[in-house]
Short mmCIF file of N, CA, C and O in Angstrom, two decimals:
data_model
loop_
_atom_site.label_atom_id
_atom_site.label_comp_id
_atom_site.label_asym_id
_atom_site.label_seq_id
_atom_site.Cartn_x
_atom_site.Cartn_y
_atom_site.Cartn_z
N MET A 1 -81.37 84.32 19.46
CA MET A 1 -80.56 85.19 20.13
C MET A 1 -79.22 84.63 20.12
O MET A 1 -78.71 83.57 20.45
N ALA A 2 -78.35 85.50 19.63
CA ALA A 2 -76.97 85.18 19.56
C ALA A 2 -76.26 85.21 20.89
O ALA A 2 -76.42 86.10 21.68
N THR A 3 -75.19 84.21 21.06
CA THR A 3 -74.55 84.37 22.38
C THR A 3 -73.07 84.80 22.05
O THR A 3 -72.46 84.60 20.82
N LEU A 4 -72.53 85.37 23.05
CA LEU A 4 -71.06 85.65 22.71
C LEU A 4 -70.13 84.41 23.01
O LEU A 4 -70.37 83.77 23.80
N ARG A 5 -69.29 84.46 22.11
CA ARG A 5 -68.25 83.36 22.09
C ARG A 5 -66.94 83.76 22.93
O ARG A 5 -66.37 84.76 22.52
N LYS A 6 -66.73 83.12 23.91
CA LYS A 6 -65.48 83.40 24.77
C LYS A 6 -64.32 82.55 24.26
O LYS A 6 -64.45 81.54 24.11
N ILE A 7 -63.29 83.29 23.93
CA ILE A 7 -62.13 82.72 23.34
C ILE A 7 -60.85 82.74 24.49
O ILE A 7 -60.71 83.78 25.06
N SER A 8 -60.30 81.65 24.74
CA SER A 8 -59.38 81.68 25.69
C SER A 8 -58.22 82.54 25.57
O SER A 8 -57.85 82.62 24.48
N GLU A 9 -57.53 82.89 26.44
CA GLU A 9 -56.29 83.77 26.37
C GLU A 9 -55.05 82.92 25.52
O GLU A 9 -54.59 83.62 24.57
N PRO A 10 -54.77 81.67 25.79
CA PRO A 10 -53.73 81.23 24.87
C PRO A 10 -54.12 81.20 23.57
O PRO A 10 -53.20 81.33 22.52
N VAL A 11 -55.44 80.96 23.14
CA VAL A 11 -55.70 80.84 21.78
C VAL A 11 -55.35 82.38 21.05
O VAL A 11 -54.94 82.64 19.94
N LEU A 12 -55.88 83.25 21.87
CA LEU A 12 -55.67 84.71 21.29
C LEU A 12 -54.25 84.99 21.28
O LEU A 12 -53.95 85.84 20.33
N LYS A 13 -53.29 84.49 21.97
CA LYS A 13 -51.91 84.70 22.01
C LYS A 13 -51.28 84.22 20.65
O LYS A 13 -50.66 84.74 20.13
N GLN A 14 -51.79 83.03 20.26
CA GLN A 14 -51.39 82.44 19.31
C GLN A 14 -51.81 83.01 17.94
O GLN A 14 -51.26 82.83 16.85
N LEU A 15 -52.90 83.70 17.99
CA LEU A 15 -53.50 84.37 16.76
C LEU A 15 -52.40 85.56 16.27
O LEU A 15 -52.24 85.85 15.46
N GLY A 16 -51.75 86.21 17.32
CA GLY A 16 -50.89 87.29 17.09
C GLY A 16 -49.45 86.74 16.41
O GLY A 16 -48.81 87.52 15.94
N GLN A 17 -49.18 85.53 16.69
CA GLN A 17 -47.90 84.98 16.09
C GLN A 17 -48.07 84.17 14.70
O GLN A 17 -49.12 83.83 14.46
N LYS A 18 -46.85 84.37 14.09
CA LYS A 18 -46.82 83.51 12.82
C LYS A 18 -46.24 82.17 13.23
O LYS A 18 -45.12 82.05 13.68
N HIS A 19 -46.84 81.09 12.70
CA HIS A 19 -46.28 79.72 12.84
C HIS A 19 -45.93 79.04 11.52
O HIS A 19 -46.25 79.50 10.53
N SER A 20 -45.04 78.20 11.84
CA SER A 20 -44.56 77.52 10.48
C SER A 20 -45.62 76.53 10.18
O SER A 20 -46.47 76.00 10.85
N GLU A 21 -45.50 75.87 8.99
CA GLU A 21 -46.51 74.80 8.39
C GLU A 21 -46.37 73.54 9.32
O GLU A 21 -47.31 72.91 9.60
N SER A 22 -45.22 73.28 9.70
CA SER A 22 -44.90 71.90 10.63
C SER A 22 -45.75 72.09 11.79
O SER A 22 -45.71 71.09 12.50
N ALA A 23 -46.04 73.20 12.43
CA ALA A 23 -46.72 73.32 13.75
C ALA A 23 -48.19 72.93 13.44
O ALA A 23 -48.78 72.34 14.71
N PHE A 24 -48.58 72.66 12.42
CA PHE A 24 -50.02 72.22 12.14
C PHE A 24 -50.32 70.69 11.68
O PHE A 24 -51.20 70.28 11.80
N VAL A 25 -49.21 70.42 11.01
CA VAL A 25 -49.36 69.00 10.37
C VAL A 25 -48.31 67.94 10.94
O VAL A 25 -47.13 68.63 11.39
N PRO A 26 -48.54 66.77 11.18
CA PRO A 26 -47.28 65.79 11.39
C PRO A 26 -46.25 65.79 10.34
O PRO A 26 -46.44 65.96 9.28
N SER A 27 -45.05 65.49 11.17
CA SER A 27 -43.91 65.52 10.09
C SER A 27 -43.12 64.11 10.28
O SER A 27 -42.90 63.74 11.47
N PHE A 28 -42.49 63.82 9.39
CA PHE A 28 -41.57 62.44 9.38
C PHE A 28 -40.14 63.00 9.63
O PHE A 28 -39.47 63.52 8.64
N VAL A 29 -39.56 62.64 10.89
CA VAL A 29 -38.26 63.19 11.22
C VAL A 29 -37.29 61.88 11.80
O VAL A 29 -37.96 61.36 12.71
N ASN A 30 -36.27 61.94 11.21
CA ASN A 30 -35.59 60.67 11.49
C ASN A 30 -36.05 59.12 11.71
O ASN A 30 -36.06 58.56 12.78
N GLY A 31 -37.01 58.93 10.80
CA GLY A 31 -37.63 57.54 10.58
C GLY A 31 -38.97 57.68 11.60
O GLY A 31 -39.40 56.58 11.74
N HIS A 32 -39.30 58.61 12.29
CA HIS A 32 -40.49 58.74 13.05
C HIS A 32 -41.35 59.88 12.93
O HIS A 32 -40.90 60.89 12.34
N TRP A 33 -42.74 59.50 12.98
CA TRP A 33 -43.73 60.59 12.86
C TRP A 33 -43.62 61.55 14.14
O TRP A 33 -43.82 60.83 15.22
N ARG A 34 -43.76 62.85 14.00
CA ARG A 34 -43.81 63.78 15.23
C ARG A 34 -45.10 64.26 14.89
O ARG A 34 -45.40 64.93 13.94
N PRO A 35 -45.78 64.50 16.11
CA PRO A 35 -47.04 65.40 15.85
C PRO A 35 -46.86 66.64 15.80
O PRO A 35 -45.78 67.28 16.17
N GLY A 36 -47.70 67.44 15.16
CA GLY A 36 -47.70 68.81 15.01
C GLY A 36 -47.88 69.68 16.42
O GLY A 36 -48.30 68.93 17.41
N LYS A 37 -47.50 70.89 16.49
CA LYS A 37 -47.74 71.47 17.82
C LYS A 37 -49.10 71.56 18.27
O LYS A 37 -49.28 71.50 19.40
N PHE A 38 -49.89 71.74 17.21
CA PHE A 38 -51.53 71.98 17.51
C PHE A 38 -52.13 70.84 17.25
O PHE A 38 -52.13 70.27 15.98
N SER A 39 -53.04 70.32 18.16
CA SER A 39 -53.66 69.11 17.83
C SER A 39 -55.12 69.61 16.87
O SER A 39 -55.26 70.83 16.88
N ALA A 40 -55.71 68.66 16.49
CA ALA A 40 -56.74 69.08 15.66
C ALA A 40 -57.76 70.11 16.19
O ALA A 40 -58.41 70.93 15.61
N ARG A 41 -57.98 69.76 17.63
CA ARG A 41 -59.11 70.50 18.41
C ARG A 41 -58.59 71.88 18.47
O ARG A 41 -59.27 72.89 18.25
N ARG A 42 -57.19 71.95 18.92
CA ARG A 42 -56.74 73.39 18.88
C ARG A 42 -56.72 74.20 17.62
O ARG A 42 -56.86 75.47 17.59
N GLN A 43 -56.49 73.36 16.47
CA GLN A 43 -56.50 74.00 15.18
C GLN A 43 -57.87 74.44 14.89
O GLN A 43 -57.99 75.59 14.43
N ALA A 44 -58.89 73.79 15.29
CA ALA A 44 -60.26 74.32 15.12
C ALA A 44 -60.63 75.44 15.93
O ALA A 44 -61.06 76.40 15.39
N GLU A 45 -60.14 75.25 17.13
CA GLU A 45 -60.26 76.78 17.97
C GLU A 45 -59.61 77.67 17.34
O GLU A 45 -60.26 78.95 17.23
N LEU A 46 -58.39 77.66 16.75
CA LEU A 46 -57.69 78.77 16.41
C LEU A 46 -58.42 79.18 14.80
O LEU A 46 -58.51 80.63 14.69
N ARG A 47 -58.92 78.42 14.15
CA ARG A 47 -59.61 78.78 13.07
C ARG A 47 -60.72 79.58 13.31
O ARG A 47 -61.11 80.65 12.55
N LYS A 48 -61.59 79.05 14.22
CA LYS A 48 -62.63 79.79 14.65
C LYS A 48 -62.39 81.14 15.34
O LYS A 48 -63.14 82.19 14.85
N ALA A 49 -61.29 81.28 16.00
CA ALA A 49 -60.84 82.50 16.56
C ALA A 49 -60.43 83.45 15.61
O ALA A 49 -60.60 84.72 15.59
N CYS A 50 -59.93 83.21 14.41
CA CYS A 50 -59.50 83.74 13.26
C CYS A 50 -60.70 84.46 12.53
O CYS A 50 -60.73 85.57 12.08
N VAL A 51 -61.73 83.73 12.39
CA VAL A 51 -62.75 84.02 11.75
C VAL A 51 -63.61 85.09 12.61
O VAL A 51 -64.14 86.21 12.08
N LEU A 52 -63.60 84.83 13.74
CA LEU A 52 -64.26 85.81 14.75
C LEU A 52 -63.51 87.17 14.76
O LEU A 52 -64.10 88.23 14.84
N ASN A 53 -62.22 87.26 14.59
CA ASN A 53 -61.43 88.37 14.63
C ASN A 53 -61.04 88.80 13.43
O ASN A 53 -60.14 89.89 13.13
N ASN A 54 -61.75 88.33 12.31
CA ASN A 54 -61.43 88.81 10.95
C ASN A 54 -59.90 88.78 10.43
O ASN A 54 -59.37 89.65 9.97
N VAL A 55 -59.27 87.65 10.80
CA VAL A 55 -57.91 87.40 10.51
C VAL A 55 -57.96 86.27 9.47
O VAL A 55 -58.58 85.13 9.98
N ASP A 56 -57.18 86.36 8.49
CA ASP A 56 -56.98 85.18 7.48
C ASP A 56 -56.22 83.90 8.20
O ASP A 56 -55.14 84.24 8.53
N PRO A 57 -56.70 82.68 8.52
CA PRO A 57 -56.01 81.71 8.98
C PRO A 57 -54.80 81.25 8.38
O PRO A 57 -53.77 81.02 8.98
N GLU A 58 -54.78 81.55 7.09
CA GLU A 58 -53.38 81.15 6.39
C GLU A 58 -52.33 82.24 6.75
O GLU A 58 -51.15 82.03 6.45
N SER A 59 -52.68 83.35 7.12
CA SER A 59 -51.63 84.64 7.45
C SER A 59 -50.94 84.20 8.63
O SER A 59 -49.81 84.65 8.95
N ILE A 60 -51.56 83.13 9.55
CA ILE A 60 -50.66 82.81 10.55
C ILE A 60 -49.96 81.69 10.58
O ILE A 60 -49.49 81.05 11.40
N GLY A 61 -50.07 81.08 9.26
CA GLY A 61 -49.44 79.73 8.85
C GLY A 61 -50.14 78.60 9.08
O GLY A 61 -49.80 77.39 8.58
N MET A 62 -51.56 78.74 9.15
CA MET A 62 -52.31 77.64 9.26
C MET A 62 -52.51 76.99 7.70
O MET A 62 -52.83 77.78 6.63
N PRO A 63 -52.59 75.77 7.57
CA PRO A 63 -52.88 75.06 6.19
C PRO A 63 -54.22 75.43 5.71
O PRO A 63 -55.05 75.54 6.31
N ALA A 64 -54.46 75.58 4.34
CA ALA A 64 -55.79 75.93 3.95
C ALA A 64 -56.45 74.64 4.07
O ALA A 64 -56.06 73.46 4.16
N LEU A 65 -58.04 74.84 4.11
CA LEU A 65 -58.81 73.67 4.41
C LEU A 65 -58.93 72.79 3.11
O LEU A 65 -58.90 73.28 2.04
N LYS A 66 -59.04 71.51 3.21
CA LYS A 66 -59.08 70.62 2.34
C LYS A 66 -60.36 70.58 1.63
O LYS A 66 -61.39 70.72 2.48
N MET A 67 -60.47 70.51 0.32
CA MET A 67 -61.95 70.32 -0.02
C MET A 67 -62.51 68.83 0.25
O MET A 67 -61.75 68.03 -0.06
N LYS A 68 -63.65 68.82 0.67
CA LYS A 68 -64.31 67.67 0.90
C LYS A 68 -64.43 66.81 -0.22
O LYS A 68 -65.08 67.45 -1.21
N GLY A 69 -64.52 65.49 -0.53
CA GLY A 69 -64.78 64.74 -1.46
C GLY A 69 -66.40 64.73 -1.57
O GLY A 69 -66.91 64.91 -0.83
N ILE A 70 -66.55 64.03 -2.76
CA ILE A 70 -68.14 63.99 -2.89
C ILE A 70 -68.67 62.74 -2.35
O ILE A 70 -67.97 61.58 -2.43
N LEU A 71 -69.75 62.79 -1.74
CA LEU A 71 -70.25 61.73 -1.02
C LEU A 71 -70.96 60.84 -1.97
O LEU A 71 -71.64 61.28 -2.93
N ARG A 72 -70.81 59.51 -1.76
CA ARG A 72 -71.42 58.59 -2.69
C ARG A 72 -72.65 57.90 -1.91
O ARG A 72 -72.28 57.37 -0.99
N LYS A 73 -73.76 58.44 -2.52
CA LYS A 73 -74.99 57.86 -1.94
C LYS A 73 -75.35 56.38 -2.58
O LYS A 73 -75.42 56.26 -3.73
N LYS A 74 -75.58 55.57 -1.87
CA LYS A 74 -76.13 54.50 -2.16
C LYS A 74 -77.54 54.17 -1.51
O LYS A 74 -77.71 54.70 -0.60
N PRO A 75 -78.39 53.43 -2.40
CA PRO A 75 -79.73 53.27 -1.95
C PRO A 75 -79.72 52.60 -0.39
O PRO A 75 -78.82 51.81 -0.27
N ALA A 76 -80.82 52.75 0.32
CA ALA A 76 -81.10 52.20 1.44
C ALA A 76 -81.27 50.65 1.14
O ALA A 76 -81.83 50.28 0.13
N LYS A 77 -80.83 49.91 2.13
CA LYS A 77 -80.89 48.42 2.03
C LYS A 77 -82.29 47.89 2.18
O LYS A 77 -82.77 47.08 1.40
N GLY A 78 -82.93 48.56 3.05
CA GLY A 78 -84.42 48.24 3.13
C GLY A 78 -84.74 46.97 3.96
O GLY A 78 -83.72 46.15 4.15
N HIS A 79 -85.96 46.69 4.32
CA HIS A 79 -86.18 45.37 5.02
C HIS A 79 -86.33 44.22 3.86
O HIS A 79 -86.58 44.40 2.86
N LYS A 80 -85.88 43.05 4.28
CA LYS A 80 -85.97 41.91 3.31
C LYS A 80 -87.12 41.68 2.77
O LYS A 80 -87.38 41.42 1.56
N GLN A 81 -88.21 41.75 3.52
CA GLN A 81 -89.78 41.68 2.90
C GLN A 81 -90.07 42.65 1.80
O GLN A 81 -90.48 42.22 0.84
N GLN A 82 -89.53 43.94 2.02
CA GLN A 82 -89.57 44.90 0.91
C GLN A 82 -88.79 44.67 -0.31
O GLN A 82 -89.10 44.85 -1.38
N ARG A 83 -87.54 44.14 -0.08
CA ARG A 83 -86.67 43.83 -1.16
C ARG A 83 -87.21 42.69 -1.94
O ARG A 83 -87.05 42.58 -3.36
N GLU A 84 -87.64 41.83 -1.63
CA GLU A 84 -88.14 40.52 -2.16
C GLU A 84 -89.68 40.53 -2.58
O GLU A 84 -90.07 39.61 -3.14
N TYR A 85 -90.29 41.79 -2.46
CA TYR A 85 -91.79 41.77 -2.54
C TYR A 85 -92.06 41.49 -4.24
O TYR A 85 -92.99 40.75 -4.50
N ALA A 86 -91.38 42.14 -5.10
CA ALA A 86 -91.55 42.12 -6.36
C ALA A 86 -91.56 40.68 -6.85
O ALA A 86 -92.50 40.17 -7.80
N GLU A 87 -90.41 40.09 -6.57
CA GLU A 87 -90.22 38.82 -6.83
C GLU A 87 -91.22 37.70 -6.24
O GLU A 87 -91.59 36.87 -7.17
N LYS A 88 -91.70 38.09 -5.25
CA LYS A 88 -92.75 37.15 -4.64
C LYS A 88 -94.07 37.26 -5.35
O LYS A 88 -94.70 36.40 -5.67
N GLN A 89 -94.31 38.57 -5.58
CA GLN A 89 -95.63 38.82 -6.41
C GLN A 89 -95.75 38.27 -7.76
O GLN A 89 -96.58 37.61 -8.14
N ALA A 90 -94.39 38.20 -8.34
CA ALA A 90 -94.32 37.58 -9.75
C ALA A 90 -94.46 36.08 -9.71
O ALA A 90 -95.28 35.56 -10.46
N ALA A 91 -93.84 35.55 -8.58
CA ALA A 91 -94.31 34.12 -8.44
C ALA A 91 -95.50 33.71 -7.97
O ALA A 91 -96.15 32.81 -8.79
N ILE A 92 -96.23 34.51 -7.23
CA ILE A 92 -97.72 34.37 -6.91
C ILE A 92 -98.52 34.39 -8.18
O ILE A 92 -99.37 33.68 -8.58
N GLN A 93 -98.25 35.47 -9.19
CA GLN A 93 -99.04 35.72 -10.31
C GLN A 93 -98.80 34.47 -11.37
O GLN A 93 -99.77 34.05 -11.88
N MET A 94 -97.55 34.02 -11.49
CA MET A 94 -97.27 32.79 -12.08
C MET A 94 -98.02 31.60 -11.73
O MET A 94 -98.64 30.81 -12.65
N ASN A 95 -98.18 31.41 -10.41
CA ASN A 95 -99.04 30.32 -9.92
C ASN A 95 -100.31 30.33 -10.09
O ASN A 95 -101.10 29.47 -10.39
N ILE A 96 -100.83 31.51 -10.03
CA ILE A 96 -102.41 31.93 -10.37
C ILE A 96 -102.60 31.74 -11.75
O ILE A 96 -103.78 31.07 -12.14
N ASP A 97 -101.82 31.97 -12.88
CA ASP A 97 -101.90 31.78 -14.16
C ASP A 97 -102.04 30.28 -14.47
O ASP A 97 -102.65 29.77 -15.46
N ASP A 98 -101.11 29.43 -13.74
CA ASP A 98 -100.99 28.15 -14.10
C ASP A 98 -102.03 27.25 -13.19
O ASP A 98 -102.02 26.00 -13.49
N MET A 99 -102.91 27.94 -12.47
CA MET A 99 -103.77 27.19 -11.48
C MET A 99 -104.76 26.35 -12.24
O MET A 99 -104.91 25.05 -11.94
N PRO A 100 -105.29 26.67 -13.39
CA PRO A 100 -106.47 25.68 -14.20
C PRO A 100 -105.68 24.46 -14.40
O PRO A 100 -106.19 23.37 -14.23
N ASN A 101 -104.42 24.53 -15.15
CA ASN A 101 -103.54 23.18 -15.27
C ASN A 101 -103.36 22.42 -14.01
O ASN A 101 -103.45 21.15 -14.16
N LYS A 102 -103.13 23.07 -12.82
CA LYS A 102 -102.71 22.22 -11.74
C LYS A 102 -103.91 21.52 -11.11
O LYS A 102 -104.11 20.46 -10.73
N ILE A 103 -105.09 22.34 -11.29
CA ILE A 103 -106.47 21.62 -10.78
C ILE A 103 -106.81 20.39 -11.57
O ILE A 103 -107.10 19.33 -11.15
N LYS A 104 -106.59 20.64 -13.11
CA LYS A 104 -106.94 19.32 -13.94
C LYS A 104 -106.02 18.25 -13.61
O LYS A 104 -106.45 17.21 -13.53
N LYS A 105 -104.81 18.56 -13.38
CA LYS A 105 -103.71 17.49 -13.08
C LYS A 105 -104.18 16.75 -11.68
O LYS A 105 -104.17 15.68 -11.37
N TRP A 106 -104.50 17.82 -10.75
CA TRP A 106 -104.93 17.13 -9.35
C TRP A 106 -106.18 16.27 -9.50
O TRP A 106 -106.32 15.23 -9.05
N LYS A 107 -107.16 16.69 -10.30
CA LYS A 107 -108.36 16.02 -10.50
C LYS A 107 -108.17 14.70 -11.19
O LYS A 107 -108.74 13.53 -10.80
N ALA A 108 -107.09 14.60 -12.13
CA ALA A 108 -106.86 13.50 -12.84
C ALA A 108 -106.25 12.48 -11.93
O ALA A 108 -106.46 11.24 -11.79
N ASP A 109 -105.08 12.95 -11.12
CA ASP A 109 -104.49 12.09 -10.06
C ASP A 109 -105.57 11.65 -8.97
O ASP A 109 -105.49 10.38 -8.61
N LEU A 110 -106.64 12.32 -8.51
CA LEU A 110 -107.59 11.95 -7.81
C LEU A 110 -108.53 10.82 -8.40
O LEU A 110 -108.87 9.81 -7.69
N ALA A 111 -108.70 10.92 -9.54
CA ALA A 111 -109.48 10.00 -10.32
C ALA A 111 -108.77 8.69 -10.55
O ALA A 111 -109.31 7.52 -10.20
N LYS A 112 -107.37 8.73 -10.79
CA LYS A 112 -106.60 7.66 -10.81
C LYS A 112 -106.47 6.90 -9.60
O LYS A 112 -106.70 5.65 -9.29
N GLU A 113 -106.58 7.56 -8.27
CA GLU A 113 -106.54 7.06 -7.02
C GLU A 113 -107.68 6.27 -6.63
O GLU A 113 -107.78 5.38 -6.01
N LYS A 114 -108.90 6.86 -7.23
CA LYS A 114 -110.13 6.32 -6.92
C LYS A 114 -110.24 4.95 -7.71
O LYS A 114 -110.82 4.07 -7.08
N ILE A 115 -109.80 5.10 -9.04
CA ILE A 115 -109.73 3.75 -9.62
C ILE A 115 -109.11 2.60 -9.04
O ILE A 115 -109.30 1.48 -8.95
N LYS A 116 -107.83 3.01 -8.38
CA LYS A 116 -106.97 2.27 -7.84
C LYS A 116 -107.66 1.50 -6.57
O LYS A 116 -107.34 0.42 -6.14
N LEU A 117 -108.31 2.26 -5.75
CA LEU A 117 -108.91 1.86 -4.53
C LEU A 117 -110.22 1.18 -4.78
O LEU A 117 -110.64 0.23 -3.96
N THR A 118 -110.88 1.17 -5.88
CA THR A 118 -112.28 0.41 -6.09
C THR A 118 -111.68 -1.11 -6.42
O THR A 118 -110.66 -1.45 -7.03
N PRO A 119 -112.34 -1.96 -5.52
CA PRO A 119 -112.02 -3.38 -5.92
C PRO A 119 -112.49 -4.03 -7.11
O PRO A 119 -113.25 -3.41 -7.93
N THR A 120 -111.79 -4.85 -7.61
CA THR A 120 -112.04 -5.48 -9.06
C THR A 120 -113.26 -6.51 -8.86
O THR A 120 -113.79 -6.58 -10.04
N LEU A 121 -113.52 -7.05 -7.84
CA LEU A 121 -114.55 -7.83 -7.72
C LEU A 121 -115.89 -7.12 -7.71
O LEU A 121 -116.03 -5.95 -7.13
N PRO A 122 -117.16 -7.63 -8.31
CA PRO A 122 -118.04 -7.06 -8.40
C PRO A 122 -119.03 -6.95 -7.18
O PRO A 122 -120.15 -6.18 -7.13
N PHE A 123 -118.65 -7.80 -6.26
CA PHE A 123 -119.79 -7.71 -4.95
C PHE A 123 -118.88 -7.15 -3.94
O PHE A 123 -117.86 -6.84 -3.64
#
């Protein structure tokens, strides 16, 4: 269900007048920046009122809308666990592949320790 948009009287008065370009943009005068006559909020109200009343915003002196730049999408950062998952799985797989060698080395070390602990005396 569409609602009726109520436009204030001052905005409607501004629609009927022709304004200079400096009324909408800040200007540099005598070494200082002076704000425009209309704030960004008022400019938005004027532009909406122009659209609703079938008036071209440029005909009352408003600057043309600037084209928005292209948004650069970068991938989501993600959780640390998710980012490091592939690297961790690769390390696990490498350890699993090397496990028989590790077991042989461990058994050899165990045998050496056992030999060390056995007394040299026969009784």
